[in-house]
Coordinates of C-alpha atoms in Angstrom, one line a residue:
X1 CA 52.4 57.1 109.8
X2 CA 53.8 59.8 107.5
X3 CA 54.6 57.0 105.1
X4 CA 51.1 55.6 105.0
X5 CA 49.8 59.1 104.5
X6 CA 51.8 59.6 101.4
X7 CA 50.8 56.3 100.1
X8 CA 47.2 57.2 100.5
X9 CA 47.8 60.6 98.6
X10 CA 49.9 58.8 95.7
X11 CA 47.0 56.2 95.4
X12 CA 44.2 59.0 95.7
X13 CA 42.8 56.8 98.3
X14 CA 40.0 59.1 100.2
X15 CA 38.7 56.2 102.2
X16 CA 42.0 55.5 104.1
X17 CA 43.0 59.3 104.2
X18 CA 40.2 60.1 106.6
X19 CA 42.3 58.3 109.5
X20 CA 45.3 60.5 109.2
X21 CA 43.5 63.9 109.0
X22 CA 45.2 65.2 112.0
X23 CA 48.6 64.7 110.4
X24 CA 47.6 66.6 107.3
X25 CA 48.5 70.2 108.2
X26 CA 51.9 71.6 107.5
X27 CA 54.5 71.7 105.3
X28 CA 57.0 68.9 106.2
X29 CA 56.0 66.3 103.6
X30 CA 58.3 64.7 101.0
X31 CA 58.0 63.4 97.6
X32 CA 59.7 59.9 96.7
X33 CA 63.1 60.5 94.6
X34 CA 61.8 58.3 91.8
X35 CA 59.1 60.6 90.8
X36 CA 61.5 63.2 89.2
X37 CA 63.3 61.0 86.7
X38 CA 66.6 62.7 87.6
X39 CA 65.2 66.2 86.7
X40 CA 64.4 68.3 90.1
X41 CA 63.5 71.4 88.9
X42 CA 61.3 71.7 92.0
X43 CA 62.1 70.5 95.4
X44 CA 61.0 67.4 96.7
X45 CA 61.0 68.5 100.3
X46 CA 58.9 70.7 102.9
X47 CA 55.7 70.3 100.9
X48 CA 52.2 70.5 102.1
X49 CA 49.8 67.6 101.3
X50 CA 48.1 69.4 98.3
X51 CA 51.5 69.7 96.9
X52 CA 51.9 66.1 97.1
X53 CA 48.3 65.3 95.7
X54 CA 49.1 67.9 92.9
X55 CA 52.4 65.8 92.0
X56 CA 50.3 62.7 91.7
X57 CA 47.0 64.1 90.0
X58 CA 45.1 62.7 93.2
X59 CA 42.1 64.8 92.6
X60 CA 39.9 63.3 95.0
X61 CA 42.3 63.7 97.9
X62 CA 43.1 67.1 96.8
X63 CA 39.3 68.0 96.9
X64 CA 39.0 66.4 100.4
X65 CA 42.1 68.2 101.9
X66 CA 40.9 71.4 100.5
X67 CA 37.5 71.3 102.1
X68 CA 39.1 70.0 105.4
X69 CA 41.8 72.5 106.0
X70 CA 40.1 75.5 104.5
X71 CA 42.8 77.8 106.1
X72 CA 45.5 76.3 103.9
X73 CA 44.1 76.7 100.4
X74 CA 45.5 76.0 97.1
X75 CA 47.7 78.8 97.0
X76 CA 50.0 77.5 99.8
X77 CA 53.5 77.8 99.1
X78 CA 56.7 76.0 100.0
X79 CA 60.0 77.6 100.8
X80 CA 60.7 78.2 97.2
X81 CA 57.3 80.1 96.7
X82 CA 56.0 77.2 94.7
X83 CA 52.5 76.3 94.9
X84 CA 50.3 73.0 94.3
X85 CA 49.7 74.7 90.9
X86 CA 53.2 74.8 89.9
X87 CA 53.6 71.1 91.0
X88 CA 50.6 70.1 89.0
X89 CA 52.2 72.1 85.9
X90 CA 55.5 70.3 86.2
X91 CA 54.0 66.8 86.7
X92 CA 51.3 67.0 83.9
X93 CA 48.6 66.8 86.5
X94 CA 45.7 68.3 84.5
X95 CA 42.9 67.1 86.9
X96 CA 44.4 68.9 90.1
X97 CA 45.5 72.1 87.5
X98 CA 41.7 72.5 86.0
X99 CA 40.3 72.2 89.4
X100 CA 42.6 74.7 91.0
X101 CA 41.7 77.1 88.0
X102 CA 38.0 76.5 87.4
X103 CA 37.0 76.4 91.0
X104 CA 39.4 79.1 92.0
X105 CA 38.1 81.6 89.4
X106 CA 34.6 81.0 90.1
X107 CA 34.9 82.3 93.8
X108 CA 36.1 86.2 94.1
X109 CA 38.1 85.5 97.1
X110 CA 40.1 82.8 95.7
X111 CA 40.2 84.6 92.2
X112 CA 42.1 87.4 93.7
X113 CA 44.7 85.0 95.2
X114 CA 45.2 83.1 91.8
X115 CA 45.6 86.5 90.3
X116 CA 48.2 87.4 92.7
X117 CA 49.9 84.0 92.1
X118 CA 49.8 84.8 88.3
X119 CA 51.5 88.0 89.1
X120 CA 54.2 86.7 91.7
X121 CA 55.1 84.0 89.1
X122 CA 55.8 86.8 86.1
X123 CA 58.7 88.0 88.9
X124 CA 60.2 84.7 89.4
X125 CA 63.0 82.9 87.7
X126 CA 62.1 81.6 84.3
X127 CA 62.7 78.0 85.1
X128 CA 60.0 78.0 88.1
X129 CA 57.3 79.9 86.0
X130 CA 54.0 77.8 85.5
X131 CA 54.4 78.2 81.9
X132 CA 57.9 76.6 81.7
X133 CA 56.9 73.7 84.2
X134 CA 54.0 72.8 81.8
X135 CA 56.4 72.8 78.7
X136 CA 58.6 70.7 80.6
X137 CA 56.2 68.3 81.3
X138 CA 54.5 68.3 77.9
X139 CA 51.2 69.6 79.1
X140 CA 49.4 71.2 76.2
X141 CA 46.1 70.8 78.1
X142 CA 47.5 72.8 80.9
X143 CA 48.9 75.3 79.0
X144 CA 45.6 76.0 77.1
X145 CA 43.8 76.3 80.6
X146 CA 46.4 78.7 81.9
X147 CA 45.6 81.2 79.2
X148 CA 42.2 80.5 79.4
X149 CA 42.2 82.2 82.8
X150 CA 44.5 85.0 81.8
X151 CA 48.1 83.9 82.3
X152 CA 50.0 86.2 80.2
X153 CA 53.5 85.8 78.5
X154 CA 53.6 89.5 77.7
X155 CA 53.5 90.3 81.3
X156 CA 56.8 88.7 82.0
X157 CA 59.8 91.2 81.9
X158 CA 61.8 88.6 79.9
X159 CA 58.7 87.0 77.9
X160 CA 60.9 86.5 74.9
X161 CA 63.3 84.7 76.7
X162 CA 60.8 82.5 78.6
X163 CA 58.9 81.7 75.2
X164 CA 61.8 80.7 73.6
X165 CA 63.0 78.2 76.5
X166 CA 59.5 76.9 76.4
X167 CA 59.6 76.3 72.6
X168 CA 63.2 74.5 73.1
X169 CA 61.8 72.4 75.8
X170 CA 58.8 71.3 73.6
X171 CA 60.9 70.5 70.5
X172 CA 63.3 68.3 72.5
X173 CA 60.4 66.2 73.9
X174 CA 58.7 66.4 70.4
X175 CA 55.6 67.9 71.9
X176 CA 53.9 69.0 68.8
X177 CA 50.6 70.4 70.5
X178 CA 52.6 72.5 73.0
X179 CA 54.6 73.6 70.4
X180 CA 51.8 74.8 68.2
X181 CA 50.4 76.5 71.1
X182 CA 53.3 78.3 72.1
X183 CA 54.2 79.5 68.5
X184 CA 50.6 80.6 68.0
X185 CA 51.2 82.7 71.3
X186 CA 54.7 83.9 70.1
X187 CA 53.2 85.4 67.0
X188 CA 52.3 88.8 68.5
X189 CA 53.5 91.1 65.6
X190 CA 52.9 89.2 62.8
X191 CA 49.4 88.1 64.1
X192 CA 48.2 86.4 60.8
X193 CA 51.2 84.2 60.6
X194 CA 50.8 80.6 61.1
X195 CA 52.8 78.8 63.7
X196 CA 54.8 77.2 61.1
X197 CA 55.8 80.2 59.5
X198 CA 56.8 81.7 63.2
X199 CA 58.9 78.5 63.4
X200 CA 60.7 79.6 60.3
X201 CA 61.5 82.9 61.1
X202 CA 63.1 81.7 64.2
X203 CA 65.2 79.4 62.0
X204 CA 64.1 76.7 64.3
X205 CA 64.5 73.4 62.1
X206 CA 63.8 71.2 64.5
X207 CA 60.4 72.9 65.3
X208 CA 59.7 73.0 61.8
X209 CA 59.8 69.3 61.3
X210 CA 57.8 68.7 64.5
X211 CA 55.0 71.1 63.1
X212 CA 55.2 69.2 59.6
X213 CA 53.7 66.2 61.7
X214 CA 50.7 68.0 62.4
X215 CA 49.9 68.4 58.3
X216 CA 49.6 72.1 58.4
X217 CA 48.3 73.7 55.5
X218 CA 51.7 74.7 53.5
X219 CA 49.6 76.8 50.8
X220 CA 48.4 79.2 53.5
X221 CA 49.6 82.8 52.9
X222 CA 48.9 85.8 55.0
X223 CA 47.8 89.3 54.5
X224 CA 51.3 89.9 52.8
X225 CA 50.9 87.0 50.2
X226 CA 53.8 85.4 52.3
X227 CA 53.8 81.5 52.6
X228 CA 56.0 79.4 54.9
X229 CA 57.9 79.1 51.5
X230 CA 58.6 82.3 51.0
X231 CA 60.0 83.2 54.5
X232 CA 62.1 80.1 54.1
X233 CA 63.4 81.5 51.1
X234 CA 64.0 85.0 52.5
X235 CA 66.2 83.6 55.1
X236 CA 68.1 81.8 52.4
X237 CA 67.6 78.7 54.6
X238 CA 68.3 75.7 51.9
X239 CA 67.3 73.1 54.5
X240 CA 64.0 74.4 55.2
X241 CA 63.3 75.0 51.7
X242 CA 64.0 71.4 50.9
X243 CA 62.0 70.0 53.8
X244 CA 58.9 72.2 52.7
X245 CA 59.2 71.0 49.2
X246 CA 59.2 67.6 50.0
X247 CA 56.2 68.1 51.7
X248 CA 54.3 70.2 49.0
X249 CA 52.5 69.3 45.8
X250 CA 51.9 72.8 44.6
X251 CA 54.6 75.5 45.8
X252 CA 53.3 78.8 44.0
X253 CA 50.4 81.0 44.9
X254 CA 47.3 81.0 42.6
X255 CA 48.2 82.3 39.1
X256 CA 45.2 84.9 39.5
X257 CA 46.9 86.7 42.3
X258 CA 49.4 89.1 40.8
X259 CA 52.0 89.5 43.7
X260 CA 55.3 88.3 44.4
X261 CA 55.3 84.4 43.9
X262 CA 57.8 81.6 43.8
X263 CA 60.2 83.0 41.2
X264 CA 60.5 86.0 43.1
X265 CA 61.1 84.2 46.3
X266 CA 63.9 82.1 45.2
X267 CA 65.6 85.2 43.6
X268 CA 65.2 86.4 47.2
X269 CA 67.3 83.7 48.4
X270 CA 70.1 84.6 46.3
X271 CA 71.0 80.9 46.4
X272 CA 71.5 78.7 43.4
X273 CA 70.8 75.6 45.2
X274 CA 67.2 77.0 46.6
X275 CA 66.7 78.0 42.8
X276 CA 67.6 74.6 41.3
X277 CA 65.0 72.9 43.7
X278 CA 62.2 75.5 42.9
X279 CA 62.7 75.8 39.1
X280 CA 62.6 71.8 39.0
X281 CA 59.2 71.9 40.3
X282 CA 57.9 73.8 37.3
X283 CA 57.0 77.1 38.8
X284 CA 56.5 80.1 36.3
X285 CA 59.8 81.7 35.6
X286 CA 58.3 84.7 33.8
X287 CA 55.8 85.4 36.3
X288 CA 55.3 89.2 37.4
X289 CA 54.3 90.7 40.8
X290 CA 52.0 93.6 41.4
X291 CA 54.8 96.4 40.1
X292 CA 55.4 94.3 36.9
X293 CA 58.6 93.1 38.1
X294 CA 60.0 90.0 37.2
X295 CA 62.0 87.5 39.7
X296 CA 65.4 88.9 38.8
X297 CA 64.5 92.4 40.3
X298 CA 64.7 90.5 43.7
X299 CA 68.0 88.9 43.1
X300 CA 69.9 89.4 46.2
X301 CA 73.3 88.2 45.7
X302 CA 76.4 89.9 43.7
X303 CA 78.5 86.8 43.8
X304 CA 79.5 86.4 40.0
X305 CA 79.5 82.5 40.0
X306 CA 75.8 82.4 41.8
X307 CA 74.4 85.4 39.6
X308 CA 75.4 83.6 36.5
X309 CA 74.4 80.2 37.8
X310 CA 70.8 81.5 38.7
X311 CA 70.4 83.1 35.1
X312 CA 71.5 80.0 33.5
X313 CA 69.0 78.0 35.3
X314 CA 66.2 80.5 34.6
X315 CA 67.1 80.4 31.0
X316 CA 67.0 76.5 30.8
X317 CA 63.7 76.6 32.3
X318 CA 62.1 79.1 29.9
X319 CA 63.0 82.4 31.1
X320 CA 61.9 85.0 28.3
X321 CA 64.8 87.2 27.4
X322 CA 64.1 89.8 24.8
X323 CA 60.6 91.2 25.1
X324 CA 59.2 95.0 24.8
X325 CA 57.6 95.1 27.9
X326 CA 58.9 94.0 31.4
X327 CA 62.3 92.9 30.0
X328 CA 64.5 91.1 32.5
X329 CA 67.6 93.0 32.0
X330 CA 65.4 96.3 32.7
X331 CA 64.4 95.3 36.0
X332 CA 67.9 93.6 36.8
X333 CA 70.1 96.6 36.0
X334 CA 68.0 98.9 38.0
X335 CA 67.8 96.3 41.0
X336 CA 71.4 95.1 41.7
X337 CA 73.7 97.4 39.9
X338 CA 75.9 97.5 37.0
X339 CA 77.8 94.1 36.5
X340 CA 79.2 93.8 33.0
X341 CA 79.4 90.0 33.4
X342 CA 75.6 89.7 33.7
X343 CA 75.1 92.3 30.9
X344 CA 77.4 90.2 28.7
X345 CA 75.3 87.4 29.6
X346 CA 72.1 89.0 28.5
X347 CA 73.5 90.1 25.3
X348 CA 75.0 86.5 24.3
X349 CA 71.5 84.8 25.3
X350 CA 69.7 87.3 22.8
X351 CA 68.9 90.3 24.3
X352 CA 68.9 93.2 21.7
X353 CA 71.1 96.4 22.1
X354 CA 68.0 98.6 21.4
X355 CA 66.5 97.3 24.5
X356 CA 65.9 99.8 27.3
X357 CA 67.5 99.4 30.5
X358 CA 66.1 102.8 31.7
X359 CA 63.2 104.8 30.6
X360 CA 65.1 106.6 28.2
X361 CA 68.2 104.9 27.8
X362 CA 69.0 101.9 25.4
X363 CA 71.3 99.1 26.3
X364 CA 74.0 100.4 23.7
X365 CA 73.7 103.8 25.2
X366 CA 74.2 102.4 28.7
X367 CA 77.2 100.4 27.5
X368 CA 78.9 103.3 26.0
X369 CA 78.3 105.3 29.1
X370 CA 79.8 102.7 31.6
X371 CA 82.8 102.2 29.3
X372 CA 84.0 105.7 30.0
X373 CA 84.7 104.8 33.7
X374 CA 84.8 101.1 33.8
X375 CA 87.2 98.8 31.9
X376 CA 84.8 96.1 31.8
X377 CA 82.2 98.0 29.9
X378 CA 84.8 98.9 27.4
X379 CA 85.4 95.5 26.8
X380 CA 81.6 95.0 26.0
X381 CA 81.6 97.9 23.6
X382 CA 84.5 96.8 21.8
X383 CA 82.8 93.2 21.5
X384 CA 79.4 93.9 20.7
X385 CA 79.3 97.9 19.5
X386 CA 82.3 98.9 17.8

């Protein structure tokens, strides 16, 4: 008889279920092993009939049993403290999940039980949480409705850990919709960052690839004028930069915005490979930010080979070397320090010794001063001044 009852529940067969109403009570039912596909996060045994309905998304049987049992409602727990809602999340049973939440939150007494269920859920291990179970089953609609009714990741003590786990679940399953939702939720500090920007900050290249399938606006910039590309440069992530560039037609900010732009971002990376990719896209190599600073002001590397490679590439792409205002060498020496090899590069590429490297100091005076304590500058003085 129990096997026939399970068949009715599996097939959502209310008409035949009425013949077994006396056998519906209790938590002595089991799910067939095949339903788990080798992954048994939740138990298959010691379940109520409502748990079985939730697993198969048998909404008609669920409603019938809910009305018939009355005393045993949808917050009934098995030995692992999992409710039918947990099983609905785990098996992507949207009809049952939405009924539990829509119906439950419309009735004050049931609403309290569901709110307590949420509170209890926050205390459980990560793997048994509603949100983790929903991400395991690629259930973006269930994730949406959970948060619609006040389910909150911030109330978990380990909320960052659980959110990262859910993001991994979505990436593994290539569930771009759930990933988008989760990254939107994760964005609790930089509230105007896009999910893609958040994925890049997390250095999750698989998440980036998955989100690109949704054709996001790659030219979006936040209130700090950061873009997905600028963040990838800041993290010096060549692979993500390359993927973004492959999907972008225009990579720079609008020219009317006097803020840090592509040339500044690439210099922030300090990576010649990233600089080459971006320079080949025709960015404005002489663009200044709101402080009148050229890209070189933000150069982060002090590796000689990298600095010279970047300088050469910028020069080949039109960097103006000797100008009266906002001269690159002025900003360069004030930002990364006294590197004689770079100073010599500027001189050999046309920078005048009369150029101001500080508000009150010309390049010639600078070299003379540095030569008193540094041999490399003494060599420069002998080559270009004496």
